[in-house]
Amino acid sequence: EAALNAAITATRLDKTDLSEKYLRFILDSPGTDEFRPDAQTALMENFYATKEYRAVIDLFRKSSLKAEGEKEALRLMIAARAMVKLKQPSEASELFREVERLVKPENDLAFQASYYRLNCFFQIEGRHVVDQVDAFLQIYAKFRPSDTRIHTAMLMKAETLFAENNVAEAAKTYSQIDPALLSEAN
């Protein structure tokens, strides 16, 4: 427990090398089983923060450690986001789906996972993007009407409708988007 707290403190102080030392100690030492899932998640977070996405995925894949509930959802979320960064949207989508199963829809992790999964689906030009966006909006739009991800999801829907030559529905969807809630790139 002390090593885990020391690692978290070192991370907060931007001493990632020291943090990694403590986390690896937990992962490799006998008698630390109870703290290993948290240590793995923290090490994955450190790798993600330093843009070592391959290291995140390698640590995730080579370990049989699993946490429970929200802790497991967080672990899966970090791995999935690293997969997105490495242009692996199909694999990431599966992990995001698992996050959605582990936590309740009102949990912010579920919302993030659902949005990222939708984005993966859009990137791979999956079938039924419009239906996927509608399901996402049905669950989350009423609780988060001014969230940028809601309006970006509507943009995905509009772009898909336009690409399918369904111009009238695309125009209707575009008109529901608040441009102030979109990123500059969009």
XYZ file of C-alpha atoms in Angstrom:
186
model
C 0.000 0.000 0.000
C 2.850 2.363 0.832
C 4.520 1.671 -2.529
C 1.267 2.402 -4.358
C 0.781 5.686 -2.507
C 4.430 6.592 -3.115
C 3.953 5.904 -6.837
C 0.834 8.068 -6.985
C 2.635 10.875 -5.158
C 5.640 10.589 -7.478
C 3.321 10.810 -10.489
C 1.723 13.963 -9.110
C 5.202 15.439 -8.679
C 6.055 14.580 -12.312
C 8.633 12.017 -11.209
C 7.460 9.286 -13.545
C 10.684 7.270 -13.293
C 10.307 7.019 -9.533
C 6.621 6.228 -9.903
C 7.396 3.444 -12.369
C 9.974 1.992 -9.946
C 7.360 1.686 -7.192
C 4.679 0.349 -9.539
C 6.995 -2.303 -10.960
C 7.926 -3.250 -7.400
C 4.241 -3.939 -6.716
C 3.787 -5.848 -9.974
C 6.866 -8.035 -9.393
C 6.939 -8.618 -5.628
C 5.306 -11.506 -3.794
C 2.612 -10.544 -1.324
C 1.410 -7.493 -3.253
C -1.401 -9.242 -5.138
C -4.089 -7.020 -3.624
C -2.458 -3.890 -5.074
C -1.408 -5.209 -8.480
C -4.512 -4.201 -10.462
C -4.215 -0.628 -9.170
C -0.484 -0.606 -9.886
C -1.038 -1.872 -13.412
C -3.674 0.783 -14.072
C -1.435 3.514 -12.665
C 1.508 2.371 -14.784
C -0.719 2.273 -17.860
C -1.847 5.835 -17.055
C 1.786 6.932 -16.771
C 2.650 5.373 -20.123
C -0.405 6.980 -21.702
C 0.506 10.398 -20.288
C 3.993 10.101 -21.803
C 2.492 8.955 -25.133
C 3.978 5.472 -24.852
C 0.849 3.907 -26.318
C 2.518 0.643 -27.352
C 3.741 0.180 -23.753
C 0.173 0.709 -22.496
C -1.147 -2.013 -24.771
C 1.762 -4.383 -24.085
C 1.256 -4.081 -20.327
C -2.493 -4.550 -20.738
C -2.130 -7.632 -22.952
C 0.630 -9.440 -21.103
C -1.041 -9.206 -17.740
C -3.847 -11.406 -16.524
C -4.668 -8.875 -13.818
C -8.224 -7.684 -13.652
C -9.830 -5.285 -11.271
C -13.543 -5.065 -10.621
C -16.288 -2.628 -11.514
C -15.216 0.941 -12.112
C -11.528 0.146 -11.559
C -11.640 -2.448 -14.338
C -13.554 -0.019 -16.536
C -10.793 2.547 -16.057
C -8.105 -0.023 -16.932
C -9.960 -1.000 -20.098
C -10.549 2.654 -20.987
C -6.839 3.468 -20.874
C -5.988 0.475 -23.066
C -8.749 1.307 -25.543
C -7.692 4.950 -25.825
C -4.106 3.825 -26.494
C -5.440 1.554 -29.253
C -7.229 4.535 -30.781
C -3.963 6.488 -30.763
C -2.293 3.567 -32.566
C -5.062 3.481 -35.198
C -6.700 0.260 -33.971
C -10.338 1.386 -33.800
C -11.892 -2.074 -34.178
C -10.034 -3.494 -31.175
C -10.589 -0.321 -29.169
C -14.304 -0.458 -29.891
C -14.571 -3.868 -28.227
C -12.932 -2.570 -25.052
C -15.120 0.536 -24.998
C -18.157 -1.744 -25.248
C -16.883 -3.706 -22.257
C -16.498 -0.470 -20.257
C -20.134 0.338 -21.039
C -21.138 -3.060 -19.653
C -19.162 -2.623 -16.429
C -20.565 0.728 -15.295
C -24.015 2.279 -15.224
C -24.990 4.664 -18.055
C -25.042 7.647 -15.699
C -21.368 7.061 -14.883
C -19.043 9.422 -16.769
C -16.850 6.483 -17.840
C -19.856 4.934 -19.594
C -20.546 8.190 -21.420
C -16.921 8.556 -22.488
C -16.701 4.925 -23.575
C -19.914 5.190 -25.555
C -18.684 8.325 -27.309
C -15.262 6.863 -28.086
C -16.862 3.641 -29.341
C -19.124 5.688 -31.588
C -16.112 7.587 -32.881
C -14.304 4.290 -33.610
C -17.363 3.036 -35.406
C -17.463 6.217 -37.496
C -13.736 5.915 -38.323
C -14.098 2.392 -39.646
C -17.228 3.466 -41.492
C -19.272 0.830 -39.775
C -22.737 0.115 -40.940
C -25.640 1.711 -39.159
C -23.718 4.775 -37.935
C -26.975 6.730 -37.925
C -28.640 4.135 -35.697
C -25.615 4.078 -33.384
C -25.666 7.880 -33.042
C -29.413 7.869 -32.408
C -28.980 5.299 -29.624
C -26.148 7.362 -28.113
C -28.241 10.538 -28.242
C -31.266 8.804 -26.765
C -29.247 7.764 -23.712
C -27.102 10.856 -23.175
C -28.453 13.960 -24.956
C -31.131 14.802 -22.387
C -28.612 14.815 -19.520
C -25.776 16.527 -21.398
C -27.364 18.764 -24.055
C -24.441 21.213 -24.159
C -21.650 18.649 -24.165
C -19.346 18.954 -27.174
C -19.456 15.176 -27.664
C -23.229 15.269 -28.152
C -22.872 17.803 -30.946
C -19.911 15.970 -32.465
C -22.021 12.799 -32.518
C -24.751 14.714 -34.346
C -22.082 15.861 -36.811
C -21.102 12.220 -37.392
C -24.734 11.416 -38.086
C -25.134 14.366 -40.466
C -21.923 13.505 -42.329
C -23.042 9.896 -42.701
C -26.476 10.921 -43.969
C -24.884 13.324 -46.428
C -22.481 10.613 -47.658
C -25.484 8.324 -48.159
C -27.054 11.084 -50.281
C -29.860 11.593 -47.770
C -29.524 15.360 -48.036
C -32.830 16.332 -46.406
C -32.157 14.332 -43.227
C -28.539 15.512 -43.196
C -29.692 19.148 -43.370
C -32.165 18.553 -40.542
C -29.411 17.053 -38.382
C -26.904 19.792 -39.251
C -29.454 22.397 -38.120
C -29.610 20.815 -34.639
C -25.860 21.215 -34.085
C -24.598 24.178 -32.093
C -21.411 25.169 -33.961
C -20.047 26.842 -30.823
C -19.901 23.369 -29.240
C -17.749 21.843 -31.974
C -13.981 21.805 -32.011
C -12.199 24.117 -34.429
C -11.227 21.102 -36.561
C -14.876 20.166 -37.001
